[in-house]
Amino acid sequence: NTAISGTLAVTDDFNVNSKFTVTAASGDTSVAGTLGVTGISTFAAEVKLANDNALVTHTGTTGMKITSTSGYVDVESVRFTGLSIGKDGDPNTILLANQQVTITGKLDVTSDVDIGSAKFVVTASDGSLAIATDKFTVAGGSGNTAVAGTLGVGSTLAVTGAATLSSTLTVTSAATLSSTLGVTGNVNVNGGKLFVTASNGNTAIAGTLGVTGDVTVNGGKLSVAANDGSLNVNSGKFTVDGTNGNTAVAGTLGVTA
């Protein structure tokens, strides 16, 4: 046993049973066993681990923190700068905050997306979308869209195909139709002000009927000319000239008074 209370100066290599060696020329030190350090270790250069499956293990009772005085830590090609995660040249791709993650770039997901335990689901295979299971769904294969609640449209609603409504259509503003409106049931305007019976075409009008063109009933059985009000019953059987009032009766004129 050797006890040295002062400085041990060695000018040549230092070797302890080949398990601990110090090269005098360079200061390189090799430790064959475990190196236990109870204080702070300061390394001026790189720390290299030669083991094929190297592992850094923390055995303390609390956490392990890796910090850098330069402001960031690189792990492989990933850079950690405070609460930002990215890479060299683009360090702020992912920003962490209190219960919040902000992604500034493009997020590519190759599997299904499930947010809030099926509250918002995107199926990766075809892009189908489902909100709250069935409250709003879009079929990725066909584009069919189902809305369980009210659909509010603040601007123009353009529909290029057929629209099928299983319930009442309520329109609170003007409706413009650029093509034919086909109705197989009765037509009821404002509670009976205009009513068309689907089975026979009978039409009831509660107000005044204004006609700006000629009126022809049953293929000319009764006609009224719009330009002067001339009246013609059954192709000349009874006529009234709207310009002068001349009246022609083809049959017998019966006068009781």
mmCIF file of N, CA and C in Angstrom, residues 167-233:
data_model
loop_
_atom_site.group_PDB
_atom_site.id
_atom_site.type_symbol
_atom_site.label_atom_id
_atom_site.label_comp_id
_atom_site.label_asym_id
_atom_site.label_seq_id
_atom_site.Cartn_x
_atom_site.Cartn_y
_atom_site.Cartn_z
ATOM 1 N N SER A 167 -87.120 15.821 -46.030
ATOM 2 C CA SER A 167 -87.984 16.586 -45.148
ATOM 3 C C SER A 167 -88.292 17.928 -45.806
ATOM 4 N N THR A 168 -88.839 18.858 -45.038
ATOM 5 C CA THR A 168 -89.282 20.146 -45.560
ATOM 6 C C THR A 168 -88.098 21.035 -45.920
ATOM 7 N N LEU A 169 -88.203 21.718 -47.070
ATOM 8 C CA LEU A 169 -87.221 22.712 -47.476
ATOM 9 C C LEU A 169 -87.767 24.089 -47.127
ATOM 10 N N THR A 170 -87.093 24.780 -46.227
ATOM 11 C CA THR A 170 -87.513 26.115 -45.809
ATOM 12 C C THR A 170 -86.522 27.135 -46.341
ATOM 13 N N VAL A 171 -87.016 28.102 -47.117
ATOM 14 C CA VAL A 171 -86.179 29.147 -47.698
ATOM 15 C C VAL A 171 -86.650 30.478 -47.147
ATOM 16 N N THR A 172 -85.781 31.200 -46.436
ATOM 17 C CA THR A 172 -86.171 32.461 -45.804
ATOM 18 C C THR A 172 -85.885 33.667 -46.685
ATOM 19 N N SER A 173 -85.180 33.476 -47.781
ATOM 20 C CA SER A 173 -84.883 34.572 -48.697
ATOM 21 C C SER A 173 -85.322 34.164 -50.096
ATOM 22 N N ALA A 174 -84.981 34.986 -51.082
ATOM 23 C CA ALA A 174 -85.397 34.713 -52.454
ATOM 24 C C ALA A 174 -84.703 33.468 -52.993
ATOM 25 N N ALA A 175 -85.440 32.709 -53.808
ATOM 26 C CA ALA A 175 -84.895 31.522 -54.464
ATOM 27 C C ALA A 175 -84.974 31.727 -55.965
ATOM 28 N N THR A 176 -83.864 31.548 -56.659
ATOM 29 C CA THR A 176 -83.811 31.731 -58.108
ATOM 30 C C THR A 176 -83.575 30.391 -58.780
ATOM 31 N N LEU A 177 -84.476 30.029 -59.701
ATOM 32 C CA LEU A 177 -84.356 28.771 -60.438
ATOM 33 C C LEU A 177 -84.062 29.094 -61.893
ATOM 34 N N SER A 178 -83.002 28.513 -62.429
ATOM 35 C CA SER A 178 -82.635 28.792 -63.818
ATOM 36 C C SER A 178 -83.131 27.717 -64.770
ATOM 37 N N SER A 179 -83.807 26.700 -64.261
ATOM 38 C CA SER A 179 -84.340 25.640 -65.105
ATOM 39 C C SER A 179 -85.709 25.238 -64.570
ATOM 40 N N THR A 180 -86.213 24.109 -65.051
ATOM 41 C CA THR A 180 -87.558 23.654 -64.709
ATOM 42 C C THR A 180 -87.637 23.197 -63.252
ATOM 43 N N LEU A 181 -88.737 23.583 -62.598
ATOM 44 C CA LEU A 181 -89.026 23.107 -61.250
ATOM 45 C C LEU A 181 -90.118 22.056 -61.352
ATOM 46 N N GLY A 182 -89.772 20.815 -61.101
ATOM 47 C CA GLY A 182 -90.751 19.738 -61.165
ATOM 48 C C GLY A 182 -91.270 19.405 -59.784
ATOM 49 N N VAL A 183 -92.604 19.495 -59.619
ATOM 50 C CA VAL A 183 -93.230 19.224 -58.323
ATOM 51 C C VAL A 183 -94.273 18.138 -58.524
ATOM 52 N N THR A 184 -94.154 17.040 -57.802
ATOM 53 C CA THR A 184 -95.112 15.939 -57.938
ATOM 54 C C THR A 184 -96.250 16.026 -56.929
ATOM 55 N N GLY A 185 -96.103 16.853 -55.921
ATOM 56 C CA GLY A 185 -97.161 17.035 -54.935
ATOM 57 C C GLY A 185 -97.868 18.359 -55.125
ATOM 58 N N ASN A 186 -98.765 18.700 -54.220
ATOM 59 C CA ASN A 186 -99.475 19.970 -54.277
ATOM 60 C C ASN A 186 -98.509 21.133 -54.093
ATOM 61 N N VAL A 187 -98.916 22.302 -54.637
ATOM 62 C CA VAL A 187 -98.159 23.533 -54.451
ATOM 63 C C VAL A 187 -98.988 24.458 -53.570
ATOM 64 N N ASN A 188 -98.428 24.856 -52.450
ATOM 65 C CA ASN A 188 -99.153 25.693 -51.503
ATOM 66 C C ASN A 188 -98.284 26.902 -51.179
ATOM 67 N N VAL A 189 -98.782 28.096 -51.532
ATOM 68 C CA VAL A 189 -98.037 29.328 -51.302
ATOM 69 C C VAL A 189 -98.714 30.116 -50.190
ATOM 70 N N ASN A 190 -97.960 30.359 -49.124
ATOM 71 C CA ASN A 190 -98.400 31.217 -48.020
ATOM 72 C C ASN A 190 -99.764 30.808 -47.481
ATOM 73 N N GLY A 191 -99.890 29.540 -47.139
ATOM 74 C CA GLY A 191 -101.111 29.084 -46.477
ATOM 75 C C GLY A 191 -102.350 29.137 -47.334
ATOM 76 N N GLY A 192 -102.249 28.863 -48.623
ATOM 77 C CA GLY A 192 -103.428 28.796 -49.475
ATOM 78 C C GLY A 192 -103.656 29.989 -50.367
ATOM 79 N N LYS A 193 -102.765 30.979 -50.356
ATOM 80 C CA LYS A 193 -102.952 32.139 -51.236
ATOM 81 C C LYS A 193 -102.882 31.721 -52.704
ATOM 82 N N LEU A 194 -102.051 30.733 -52.986
ATOM 83 C CA LEU A 194 -102.020 30.081 -54.291
ATOM 84 C C LEU A 194 -101.895 28.595 -54.019
ATOM 85 N N PHE A 195 -102.880 27.822 -54.536
ATOM 86 C CA PHE A 195 -102.872 26.391 -54.264
ATOM 87 C C PHE A 195 -103.139 25.643 -55.558
ATOM 88 N N VAL A 196 -102.222 24.721 -55.873
ATOM 89 C CA VAL A 196 -102.362 23.890 -57.064
ATOM 90 C C VAL A 196 -102.481 22.446 -56.607
ATOM 91 N N THR A 197 -103.607 21.810 -56.992
ATOM 92 C CA THR A 197 -103.826 20.413 -56.634
ATOM 93 C C THR A 197 -103.080 19.520 -57.610
ATOM 94 N N ALA A 198 -102.208 18.661 -57.084
ATOM 95 C CA ALA A 198 -101.341 17.859 -57.944
ATOM 96 C C ALA A 198 -102.115 16.844 -58.768
ATOM 97 N N SER A 199 -103.189 16.298 -58.229
ATOM 98 C CA SER A 199 -103.899 15.216 -58.918
ATOM 99 C C SER A 199 -104.626 15.680 -60.172
ATOM 100 N N ASN A 200 -105.131 16.933 -60.195
ATOM 101 C CA ASN A 200 -105.918 17.387 -61.345
ATOM 102 C C ASN A 200 -105.483 18.742 -61.896
ATOM 103 N N GLY A 201 -104.574 19.432 -61.228
ATOM 104 C CA GLY A 201 -104.113 20.722 -61.716
ATOM 105 C C GLY A 201 -105.001 21.885 -61.343
ATOM 106 N N ASN A 202 -106.091 21.637 -60.621
ATOM 107 C CA ASN A 202 -106.958 22.732 -60.195
ATOM 108 C C ASN A 202 -106.150 23.748 -59.396
ATOM 109 N N THR A 203 -106.388 25.021 -59.729
ATOM 110 C CA THR A 203 -105.610 26.091 -59.113
ATOM 111 C C THR A 203 -106.547 27.095 -58.454
ATOM 112 N N ALA A 204 -106.259 27.398 -57.204
ATOM 113 C CA ALA A 204 -107.055 28.379 -56.465
ATOM 114 C C ALA A 204 -106.164 29.564 -56.125
ATOM 115 N N ILE A 205 -106.649 30.777 -56.484
ATOM 116 C CA ILE A 205 -105.898 32.002 -56.232
ATOM 117 C C ILE A 205 -106.728 32.884 -55.316
ATOM 118 N N ALA A 206 -106.172 33.213 -54.152
ATOM 119 C CA ALA A 206 -106.917 34.013 -53.189
ATOM 120 C C ALA A 206 -106.902 35.491 -53.546
ATOM 121 N N GLY A 207 -105.938 35.952 -54.297
ATOM 122 C CA GLY A 207 -105.836 37.359 -54.638
ATOM 123 C C GLY A 207 -106.155 37.612 -56.101
ATOM 124 N N THR A 208 -105.680 38.729 -56.625
ATOM 125 C CA THR A 208 -105.908 39.125 -58.012
ATOM 126 C C THR A 208 -104.931 38.401 -58.931
ATOM 127 N N LEU A 209 -105.453 37.944 -60.107
ATOM 128 C CA LEU A 209 -104.609 37.310 -61.116
ATOM 129 C C LEU A 209 -104.308 38.338 -62.199
ATOM 130 N N GLY A 210 -103.056 38.762 -62.274
ATOM 131 C CA GLY A 210 -102.659 39.726 -63.299
ATOM 132 C C GLY A 210 -101.975 39.019 -64.453
ATOM 133 N N VAL A 211 -102.510 39.228 -65.689
ATOM 134 C CA VAL A 211 -101.952 38.577 -66.877
ATOM 135 C C VAL A 211 -101.589 39.659 -67.884
ATOM 136 N N THR A 212 -100.352 39.703 -68.336
ATOM 137 C CA THR A 212 -99.916 40.725 -69.297
ATOM 138 C C THR A 212 -99.958 40.223 -70.735
ATOM 139 N N GLY A 213 -100.092 38.945 -70.950
ATOM 140 C CA GLY A 213 -100.178 38.396 -72.301
ATOM 141 C C GLY A 213 -101.595 37.963 -72.619
ATOM 142 N N ASP A 214 -101.812 37.418 -73.822
ATOM 143 C CA ASP A 214 -103.126 36.917 -74.214
ATOM 144 C C ASP A 214 -103.551 35.775 -73.304
ATOM 145 N N VAL A 215 -104.904 35.631 -73.181
ATOM 146 C CA VAL A 215 -105.473 34.540 -72.399
ATOM 147 C C VAL A 215 -106.207 33.616 -73.353
ATOM 148 N N THR A 216 -105.803 32.356 -73.360
ATOM 149 C CA THR A 216 -106.447 31.354 -74.203
ATOM 150 C C THR A 216 -106.881 30.193 -73.324
ATOM 151 N N VAL A 217 -108.182 29.837 -73.432
ATOM 152 C CA VAL A 217 -108.737 28.759 -72.618
ATOM 153 C C VAL A 217 -109.127 27.604 -73.524
ATOM 154 N N ASN A 218 -108.606 26.415 -73.216
ATOM 155 C CA ASN A 218 -108.975 25.175 -73.898
ATOM 156 C C ASN A 218 -108.811 25.287 -75.410
ATOM 157 N N GLY A 219 -107.632 25.702 -75.831
ATOM 158 C CA GLY A 219 -107.327 25.721 -77.257
ATOM 159 C C GLY A 219 -108.132 26.716 -78.063
ATOM 160 N N GLY A 220 -108.486 27.836 -77.485
ATOM 161 C CA GLY A 220 -109.195 28.869 -78.224
ATOM 162 C C GLY A 220 -110.679 28.929 -77.974
ATOM 163 N N LYS A 221 -111.180 28.083 -77.087
ATOM 164 C CA LYS A 221 -112.615 28.154 -76.782
ATOM 165 C C LYS A 221 -112.972 29.507 -76.185
ATOM 166 N N LEU A 222 -112.058 30.098 -75.473
ATOM 167 C CA LEU A 222 -112.217 31.461 -74.974
ATOM 168 C C LEU A 222 -110.852 32.111 -75.050
ATOM 169 N N SER A 223 -110.806 33.301 -75.698
ATOM 170 C CA SER A 223 -109.526 34.003 -75.803
ATOM 171 C C SER A 223 -109.742 35.484 -75.562
ATOM 172 N N VAL A 224 -108.753 36.096 -74.908
ATOM 173 C CA VAL A 224 -108.758 37.526 -74.637
ATOM 174 C C VAL A 224 -107.430 38.076 -75.127
ATOM 175 N N ALA A 225 -107.494 39.114 -76.010
ATOM 176 C CA ALA A 225 -106.276 39.721 -76.538
ATOM 177 C C ALA A 225 -105.723 40.711 -75.527
ATOM 178 N N ALA A 226 -104.442 40.579 -75.221
ATOM 179 C CA ALA A 226 -103.849 41.428 -74.193
ATOM 180 C C ALA A 226 -103.682 42.864 -74.649
ATOM 181 N N ASN A 227 -103.491 43.109 -75.952
ATOM 182 C CA ASN A 227 -103.185 44.462 -76.413
ATOM 183 C C ASN A 227 -104.385 45.403 -76.353
ATOM 184 N N ASP A 228 -105.648 44.877 -76.551
ATOM 185 C CA ASP A 228 -106.814 45.767 -76.521
ATOM 186 C C ASP A 228 -108.004 45.192 -75.769
ATOM 187 N N GLY A 229 -107.881 43.966 -75.247
ATOM 188 C CA GLY A 229 -108.967 43.382 -74.469
ATOM 189 C C GLY A 229 -110.048 42.731 -75.291
ATOM 190 N N SER A 230 -109.824 42.557 -76.597
ATOM 191 C CA SER A 230 -110.834 41.910 -77.442
ATOM 192 C C SER A 230 -111.135 40.511 -76.923
ATOM 193 N N LEU A 231 -112.434 40.126 -77.056
ATOM 194 C CA LEU A 231 -112.900 38.847 -76.537
ATOM 195 C C LEU A 231 -113.420 38.003 -77.684
ATOM 196 N N ASN A 232 -113.075 36.711 -77.664
ATOM 197 C CA ASN A 232 -113.525 35.799 -78.716
ATOM 198 C C ASN A 232 -113.905 34.480 -78.067
ATOM 199 N N VAL A 233 -115.206 34.091 -78.299
ATOM 200 C CA VAL A 233 -115.712 32.850 -77.720
ATOM 201 C C VAL A 233 -115.893 31.830 -78.833
#
